[in-house]
């Protein structure tokens, strides 16, 4: 080992030939590192959306959302429905589309493990990128809607505009390092997707992780007083409404049921916040209306639960579309 | 700026590129400005604190040297120590002592002791730069070191960014002469720096961050109530997490310094291959253990007194060393356990000179990876003692640590533990193998002395591993909180 602990003697002088070799070695090592990074960047940016099914699906949904209004009934409203795995597992999209096709033309954007702030900035980006829905619909559980976290690198990469990164950082009291990392993740696909890549590689190496991960990712129950939850939700509903209104759209929050002790009270709190803010909050199925048997894992609905929820949601959306008192109704 | 964050590498690249274009004086000023920027990036409010401490120590050292009067010299030494240790005491320990006093009074029956509730922010790196400043002023006082002629040199010695936040704690006689002499580009040193950074990132992002997931799960109760399996997952995972984390950090710090033409002392030498606790402390956090030895243990009397005095000095040094890590009784217990372990080691080791018994000669006969079975048994014993002590280091409080350890008598198996144990093996065994290789070849990282043809592919493979299986970036370096 070259280093020492107790003196500052200069290392012995190397002669010129080994120095050149070392310089070449260093250059080769640095070039190797740069090439690996560039290959990773290219694979994540151009390869993943084509070859990785989940990424391809997200890319397709995003492009469809920002494209011109898809074909549908002439009088149908264009709606953008956004959410996470609760939307994916709890809403049978095909069935919902069929049930409301005369009134609403639905376009979905789904990204797992996302919450309020992910979608606040995600909505801004979607609208700025060209999405022009009449209705902006967010599907979030009560705890997700009042949570003050970001998914992280992936949100920065896929769901944020560069200028929103710093606003988000200030709002969430992120450190300078966290903020800068978000900014770099916004620019680099390799950095933005590193958590996803890692998850896939780890599961491929150790399939038993699939059993273990739910233990580690168990959600802590939200620790918030109901009065505070009402106020936080009211402000967030107003904020989302103003983002949507800037593009002549109307914001709707849909609260899906989850089997959580705090869910009923928080669902009621957010409904109350919606009434106070004048923003529509739909609760197609209250958490108290479902049994444990309607859930796949205590959080996501199973096929039976999803059918109940989808049918109720379709009915409420149809009613909403026919509600002539609503300024956004055609 | 965390050393494993992308922004650190943007910063480091810019600093290195500009730095080598400058002349000696410009280099120092640029590096000083860069180091203060680096510190201010953490929290600009504490820049004044480090600047004040630097200026006072610089002038105190000169006032000590200028005077031949023992009383005057002693006075300036006390001024400097009071300032440094006062800052450390206030920012790091004030809340802890007030809190402990409140608990004590409550325990004695005083209702609502009404002590002020202190919520003091801890300046980043204060424990590290304070120890470095104390070493400087004490060495000057002892006439072992000539004080820095220039405030810029001294300020750079204290604040050089690769060691500023979490060490390695640099000795004045090692780093100050480097600051004072022109830094010349050395291809070997630069190459070594790149390698150290890549291998350090591997230790932190691949080993430590993945083990952290398991340790956090076990200690937070996500694996269920304490049982021997949960204890094993938690203690082993944390042992490899903290080792990968801090040794990785130290390698990145040393590598970053090398890119700037500086050499920092080695901080880790395969600590889990130690055959005694004394050996462990010669291999673990060497910059702290040697600091504690030179500036605390020896000053308390070291091993010059009676056996009881030596044991007392050992115990005190380790307990204070424990408290240095953080304002929590868990660290004191951790240090005290190591102190007791060292005392027991002192009592046992001399007896081993009495000649090998039949059992030990049998253990010396068989060899594994070049070492005797006896050595491996000693390593196993030391490793498990260290793991046991880590439980106190990691737990939120002493009570939680005791509850966690009580799981040793409980057997409970869940199918999910299989995934956790496989994950633990996946990320601890590679570091163990790397340590064996490094120990055998006397290298700091694999293939350090190997041919070019081995080095570039190895560094590329390590970088690819970082890209593919690096753990969550949400884990700050453990020692950054100290």
Coordinates of C-alpha atoms in Angstrom, one line a residue, chain B residues 25-387:
Chain B
X25 CA -0.8 30.0 -4.5
X26 CA -3.9 30.0 -6.7
X27 CA -4.3 26.2 -6.1
X28 CA -4.5 26.8 -2.4
X29 CA -6.9 29.7 -2.6
X30 CA -9.1 27.9 -5.1
X31 CA -9.1 24.7 -3.0
X32 CA -9.9 26.7 0.1
X33 CA -12.8 28.5 -1.7
X34 CA -14.0 25.1 -3.0
X35 CA -13.8 23.6 0.5
X36 CA -15.8 26.4 2.0
X37 CA -18.3 26.1 -0.9
X38 CA -18.5 22.4 -0.2
X39 CA -19.1 23.0 3.5
X40 CA -21.6 25.8 2.8
X41 CA -23.5 23.5 0.5
X42 CA -24.4 21.5 3.6
X43 CA -25.3 24.4 5.7
X44 CA -24.0 27.9 5.0
X45 CA -24.9 29.1 8.5
X46 CA -22.0 27.2 10.0
X47 CA -19.3 28.7 7.8
X48 CA -18.7 31.4 10.4
X49 CA -18.2 28.7 13.1
X50 CA -15.4 26.9 11.2
X51 CA -13.9 30.2 10.1
X52 CA -13.8 31.5 13.7
X53 CA -12.4 28.3 15.1
X54 CA -9.7 28.3 12.3
X55 CA -8.7 31.9 13.0
X56 CA -8.5 31.6 16.8
X57 CA -6.5 28.3 16.6
X58 CA -4.1 29.8 14.1
X59 CA -3.3 32.8 16.3
X60 CA -3.3 30.8 19.5
X61 CA -0.7 28.4 18.0
X62 CA 1.5 31.4 17.2
X63 CA 1.0 32.9 20.6
X64 CA 2.0 29.6 22.2
X65 CA 5.2 29.4 20.1
X66 CA 6.1 33.0 20.7
X67 CA 6.2 32.6 24.5
X68 CA 8.7 30.8 26.6
X69 CA 6.6 31.3 29.7
X70 CA 5.0 28.0 30.7
X71 CA 2.0 29.8 32.2
X72 CA 1.3 31.9 29.1
X73 CA 1.7 28.9 26.8
X74 CA -0.7 27.0 28.9
X75 CA -3.2 29.8 28.9
X76 CA -3.3 30.0 25.1
X77 CA -3.6 26.3 24.9
X78 CA -6.6 26.4 27.2
X79 CA -8.2 29.2 25.2
X80 CA -7.9 27.2 22.0
X81 CA -9.1 23.9 23.6
X82 CA -12.0 25.7 25.4
X83 CA -13.2 27.2 22.2
X84 CA -13.0 24.0 20.2
X85 CA -14.3 21.7 22.8
X86 CA -16.8 24.3 23.9
X87 CA -18.3 24.5 20.4
X88 CA -18.3 20.7 20.2
X89 CA -19.9 20.4 23.7
X90 CA -22.5 23.0 23.0
X91 CA -23.6 21.9 19.6
X92 CA -23.3 18.2 20.0
X93 CA -23.9 17.4 23.7
X94 CA -25.8 20.2 25.3
X95 CA -29.2 18.8 24.4
X96 CA -28.1 15.3 25.4
X97 CA -26.9 16.4 28.9
X98 CA -30.0 18.5 29.6
X99 CA -32.2 15.6 28.5
X100 CA -30.2 13.1 30.6
X101 CA -30.4 15.5 33.6
X102 CA -34.2 15.8 33.2
X103 CA -34.5 12.0 33.1
X104 CA -32.3 11.7 36.2
X105 CA -34.4 14.3 38.1
X106 CA -37.6 12.6 37.0
X107 CA -36.2 9.3 38.2
X108 CA -35.3 10.8 41.6
X109 CA -39.0 11.9 42.0
X110 CA -38.8 15.5 40.8
X111 CA -42.0 16.2 38.9
X112 CA -41.6 18.3 35.8
X113 CA -38.0 19.3 36.3
X114 CA -38.7 22.2 33.9
X115 CA -35.4 22.2 32.1
X116 CA -35.1 24.1 28.8
X117 CA -35.9 22.0 25.8
X118 CA -32.9 22.4 23.5
X119 CA -33.1 21.7 19.8
X120 CA -29.7 22.6 18.6
X121 CA -28.6 21.9 15.0
X122 CA -25.4 19.9 14.7
X123 CA -22.8 21.6 12.4
X124 CA -21.7 19.0 9.8
X125 CA -18.2 17.5 10.5
X126 CA -17.7 19.4 13.8
X127 CA -16.5 16.2 15.6
X128 CA -13.9 15.6 12.9
X129 CA -12.5 19.1 12.4
X130 CA -12.5 19.7 16.1
X131 CA -10.3 16.7 16.7
X132 CA -8.0 17.8 13.9
X133 CA -7.7 21.3 15.4
X134 CA -7.1 19.9 18.9
X135 CA -4.3 17.6 17.5
X136 CA -2.7 20.7 15.9
X137 CA -2.7 22.9 18.9
X138 CA -1.5 20.1 21.2
X139 CA 1.3 19.2 18.9
X140 CA 2.4 22.9 18.7
X141 CA 2.2 23.2 22.5
X142 CA 4.3 20.0 22.9
X143 CA 6.8 21.5 20.4
X144 CA 6.4 18.6 18.1
X145 CA 5.1 20.7 15.3
X146 CA 6.0 24.1 13.8
X147 CA 2.8 26.1 13.5
X148 CA 1.6 27.0 10.0
X149 CA 3.1 30.3 8.7
X150 CA 0.1 31.2 6.7
X151 CA -3.5 31.4 7.7
X152 CA -4.5 30.0 4.2
X153 CA -2.4 26.9 4.8
X154 CA -3.9 26.3 8.2
X155 CA -7.4 27.0 6.9
X156 CA -6.8 24.5 4.1
X157 CA -5.5 21.9 6.5
X158 CA -8.6 22.2 8.6
X159 CA -11.2 22.5 5.8
X160 CA -9.8 20.5 2.8
X161 CA -13.1 19.2 1.5
X162 CA -12.4 15.4 1.1
X163 CA -11.9 15.0 4.9
X164 CA -14.0 17.9 6.1
X165 CA -17.3 16.1 6.9
X166 CA -16.3 12.7 8.1
X167 CA -12.5 12.4 8.1
X168 CA -10.3 10.5 8.0
X169 CA -9.0 12.8 10.9
X170 CA -5.8 14.0 9.5
X171 CA -2.7 14.4 11.7
X172 CA -1.0 17.8 11.4
X173 CA 2.4 16.3 10.8
X174 CA 1.1 14.4 7.9
X175 CA -1.2 16.8 6.1
X176 CA 0.2 20.2 7.0
X177 CA 3.5 19.7 5.2
X178 CA 1.6 18.6 2.1
X179 CA -0.5 21.8 2.2
X180 CA 2.7 23.8 2.6
X181 CA 4.6 22.3 -0.3
X182 CA 3.6 22.6 -4.0
X183 CA 1.4 19.8 -5.3
X184 CA 2.7 18.3 -8.5
X185 CA 0.6 16.1 -10.8
X186 CA 1.6 12.5 -10.2
X187 CA 0.1 10.0 -12.6
X188 CA 0.4 7.1 -10.1
X189 CA -1.4 9.1 -7.4
X190 CA -4.1 10.2 -9.8
X191 CA -4.6 6.7 -11.0
X192 CA -4.8 5.4 -7.4
X193 CA -7.4 8.2 -6.7
X194 CA -9.7 7.0 -9.5
X195 CA -9.4 3.4 -8.4
X196 CA -10.1 4.3 -4.7
X197 CA -13.2 6.3 -5.7
X198 CA -14.6 3.5 -7.8
X199 CA -13.9 0.8 -5.2
X200 CA -15.2 3.1 -2.5
X201 CA -18.4 3.7 -4.4
X202 CA -18.8 -0.1 -4.7
X203 CA -18.5 -0.5 -1.0
X204 CA -21.0 2.2 -0.2
X205 CA -23.6 1.8 -3.0
X206 CA -23.5 -1.9 -3.6
X207 CA -22.5 -3.4 -0.2
X208 CA -23.6 -0.9 2.4
X209 CA -26.8 0.4 0.9
X210 CA -28.1 -3.1 0.2
X211 CA -27.2 -4.3 3.7
X212 CA -28.8 -1.1 5.1
X213 CA -32.2 -2.3 3.7
X214 CA -32.0 -5.4 5.8
X215 CA -30.5 -3.8 8.9
X216 CA -33.2 -1.1 8.8
X217 CA -35.9 -3.7 8.4
X218 CA -34.6 -5.8 11.3
X219 CA -34.1 -2.9 13.7
X220 CA -37.4 -1.2 12.9
X221 CA -39.3 -4.4 13.6
X222 CA -40.5 -5.0 10.0
X223 CA -39.2 -8.6 10.1
X224 CA -41.3 -9.1 13.2
X225 CA -40.5 -9.3 16.9
X226 CA -36.9 -10.1 17.9
X227 CA -35.8 -13.7 17.4
X228 CA -32.4 -15.2 16.8
X229 CA -32.9 -15.0 13.0
X230 CA -34.0 -11.4 13.1
X231 CA -31.1 -10.6 15.4
X232 CA -28.7 -12.4 13.1
X233 CA -30.1 -10.5 10.0
X234 CA -30.0 -7.2 11.8
X235 CA -26.6 -7.5 13.5
X236 CA -24.7 -9.1 10.5
X237 CA -26.4 -6.7 8.0
X238 CA -25.5 -3.7 10.1
X239 CA -21.9 -5.0 10.6
X240 CA -21.4 -5.1 6.9
X241 CA -23.4 -2.0 6.3
X242 CA -21.3 0.2 8.6
X243 CA -18.1 -1.3 7.3
X244 CA -19.0 -0.9 3.7
X245 CA -20.3 2.6 4.4
X246 CA -17.4 4.0 6.3
X247 CA -14.6 2.2 4.6
X248 CA -16.2 3.2 1.3
X249 CA -16.5 6.8 2.4
X250 CA -12.9 6.8 3.5
X251 CA -11.7 5.4 0.2
X252 CA -13.7 8.1 -1.7
X253 CA -12.2 10.7 0.6
X254 CA -8.7 9.4 0.0
X255 CA -9.3 9.0 -3.7
X256 CA -10.6 12.6 -4.0
X257 CA -7.5 13.8 -2.1
X258 CA -5.3 11.9 -4.4
X259 CA -6.8 13.5 -7.5
X260 CA -5.8 16.9 -5.9
X261 CA -2.2 15.7 -5.2
X262 CA -2.8 15.0 -1.5
X263 CA -2.4 11.8 0.5
X264 CA -4.7 10.9 3.4
X265 CA -4.0 8.3 6.0
X266 CA -5.5 4.8 5.5
X267 CA -8.6 4.4 7.7
X268 CA -9.4 0.7 7.4
X269 CA -7.4 -2.5 7.0
X270 CA -9.7 -5.5 6.8
X271 CA -11.1 -5.1 10.4
X272 CA -13.2 -8.2 10.3
X273 CA -10.1 -10.3 9.9
X274 CA -8.8 -9.1 13.3
X275 CA -7.7 -11.9 15.6
X276 CA -8.1 -9.8 18.8
X277 CA -10.1 -6.8 19.8
X278 CA -6.8 -4.9 20.1
X279 CA -6.0 -5.9 16.5
X280 CA -9.5 -4.8 15.5
X281 CA -8.8 -1.3 16.7
X282 CA -5.6 -1.2 14.7
X283 CA -7.7 -1.9 11.6
X284 CA -11.0 0.0 12.2
X285 CA -11.3 3.8 11.9
X286 CA -7.5 4.0 12.3
X287 CA -7.5 7.8 12.2
X288 CA -9.8 7.9 15.3
X289 CA -8.2 5.1 17.2
X290 CA -4.7 6.5 16.8
X291 CA -6.0 9.9 17.8
X292 CA -7.6 8.5 20.9
X293 CA -4.5 6.6 21.7
X294 CA -2.2 9.6 21.3
X295 CA -4.3 12.4 22.7
X296 CA -6.4 10.7 25.3
X297 CA -5.1 7.2 26.4
X298 CA -1.5 8.2 26.6
X299 CA -2.3 11.5 28.3
X300 CA -4.4 9.7 30.9
X301 CA -1.3 7.6 31.7
X302 CA -1.6 4.9 29.1
X303 CA -0.1 1.6 30.3
X304 CA 2.6 3.3 32.5
X305 CA 0.8 2.8 35.8
X306 CA -0.6 -0.2 37.6
X307 CA -2.7 -2.8 35.9
X308 CA -5.9 -1.2 37.4
X309 CA -4.8 2.2 36.1
X310 CA -4.1 0.9 32.7
X311 CA -7.6 -0.8 32.6
X312 CA -9.2 2.4 33.8
X313 CA -7.5 4.4 31.0
X314 CA -8.5 1.8 28.4
X315 CA -12.1 1.9 29.6
X316 CA -12.3 5.7 29.8
X317 CA -10.7 6.1 26.4
X318 CA -13.2 3.7 24.7
X319 CA -16.2 5.1 26.6
X320 CA -15.3 8.7 25.6
X321 CA -14.5 7.5 22.1
X322 CA -18.1 6.0 22.1
X323 CA -19.6 9.3 23.2
X324 CA -17.6 11.1 20.5
X325 CA -19.7 9.2 18.0
X326 CA -23.0 10.8 19.1
X327 CA -25.0 12.2 22.0
X328 CA -26.7 9.1 23.0
X329 CA -26.1 6.5 25.8
X330 CA -26.1 3.8 23.1
X331 CA -22.7 5.0 21.9
X332 CA -21.4 5.2 25.4
X333 CA -22.5 1.6 26.0
X334 CA -20.9 0.6 22.7
X335 CA -17.6 2.2 23.6
X336 CA -17.8 0.8 27.2
X337 CA -18.3 -2.7 25.8
X338 CA -15.2 -2.3 23.6
X339 CA -13.3 -1.0 26.6
X340 CA -14.3 -4.1 28.7
X341 CA -13.5 -6.3 25.7
X342 CA -10.0 -4.8 25.5
X343 CA -9.5 -5.2 29.2
X344 CA -10.4 -8.8 29.0
X345 CA -8.2 -9.2 26.0
X346 CA -5.2 -7.8 28.0
X347 CA -5.9 -10.2 30.8
X348 CA -6.1 -13.3 28.5
X349 CA -3.5 -12.6 25.8
X350 CA -0.4 -12.7 28.0
X351 CA -1.4 -16.3 29.1
X352 CA -1.2 -17.4 25.5
X353 CA 2.6 -17.1 25.7
X354 CA 2.7 -19.9 28.2
X355 CA 3.0 -22.4 25.3
X356 CA 0.4 -24.2 23.1
X357 CA -2.0 -26.6 24.7
X358 CA -2.9 -29.8 23.0
X359 CA -6.1 -28.3 21.6
X360 CA -4.3 -25.1 20.4
X361 CA -1.6 -27.1 18.7
X362 CA -4.3 -29.1 16.9
X363 CA -5.8 -25.8 15.8
X364 CA -2.5 -24.6 14.6
X365 CA -2.0 -27.7 12.4
X366 CA -4.9 -27.2 10.0
X367 CA -5.0 -24.2 7.7
X368 CA -7.8 -22.4 5.9
X369 CA -7.1 -19.7 3.2
X370 CA -3.5 -19.8 4.5
X371 CA -4.3 -19.1 8.1
X372 CA -4.5 -21.6 10.9
X373 CA -7.8 -22.8 12.3
X374 CA -6.9 -21.1 15.6
X375 CA -6.7 -17.8 13.8
X376 CA -10.1 -18.3 12.2
X377 CA -11.7 -19.2 15.5
X378 CA -10.2 -16.0 17.0
X379 CA -11.6 -14.0 14.1
X380 CA -15.0 -15.5 14.5
X381 CA -15.0 -14.7 18.2
X382 CA -13.9 -11.1 17.6
X383 CA -16.3 -10.6 14.8
X384 CA -19.2 -11.8 16.9
X385 CA -18.2 -9.6 19.8
X386 CA -18.1 -6.6 17.4
X387 CA -21.5 -7.5 16.0

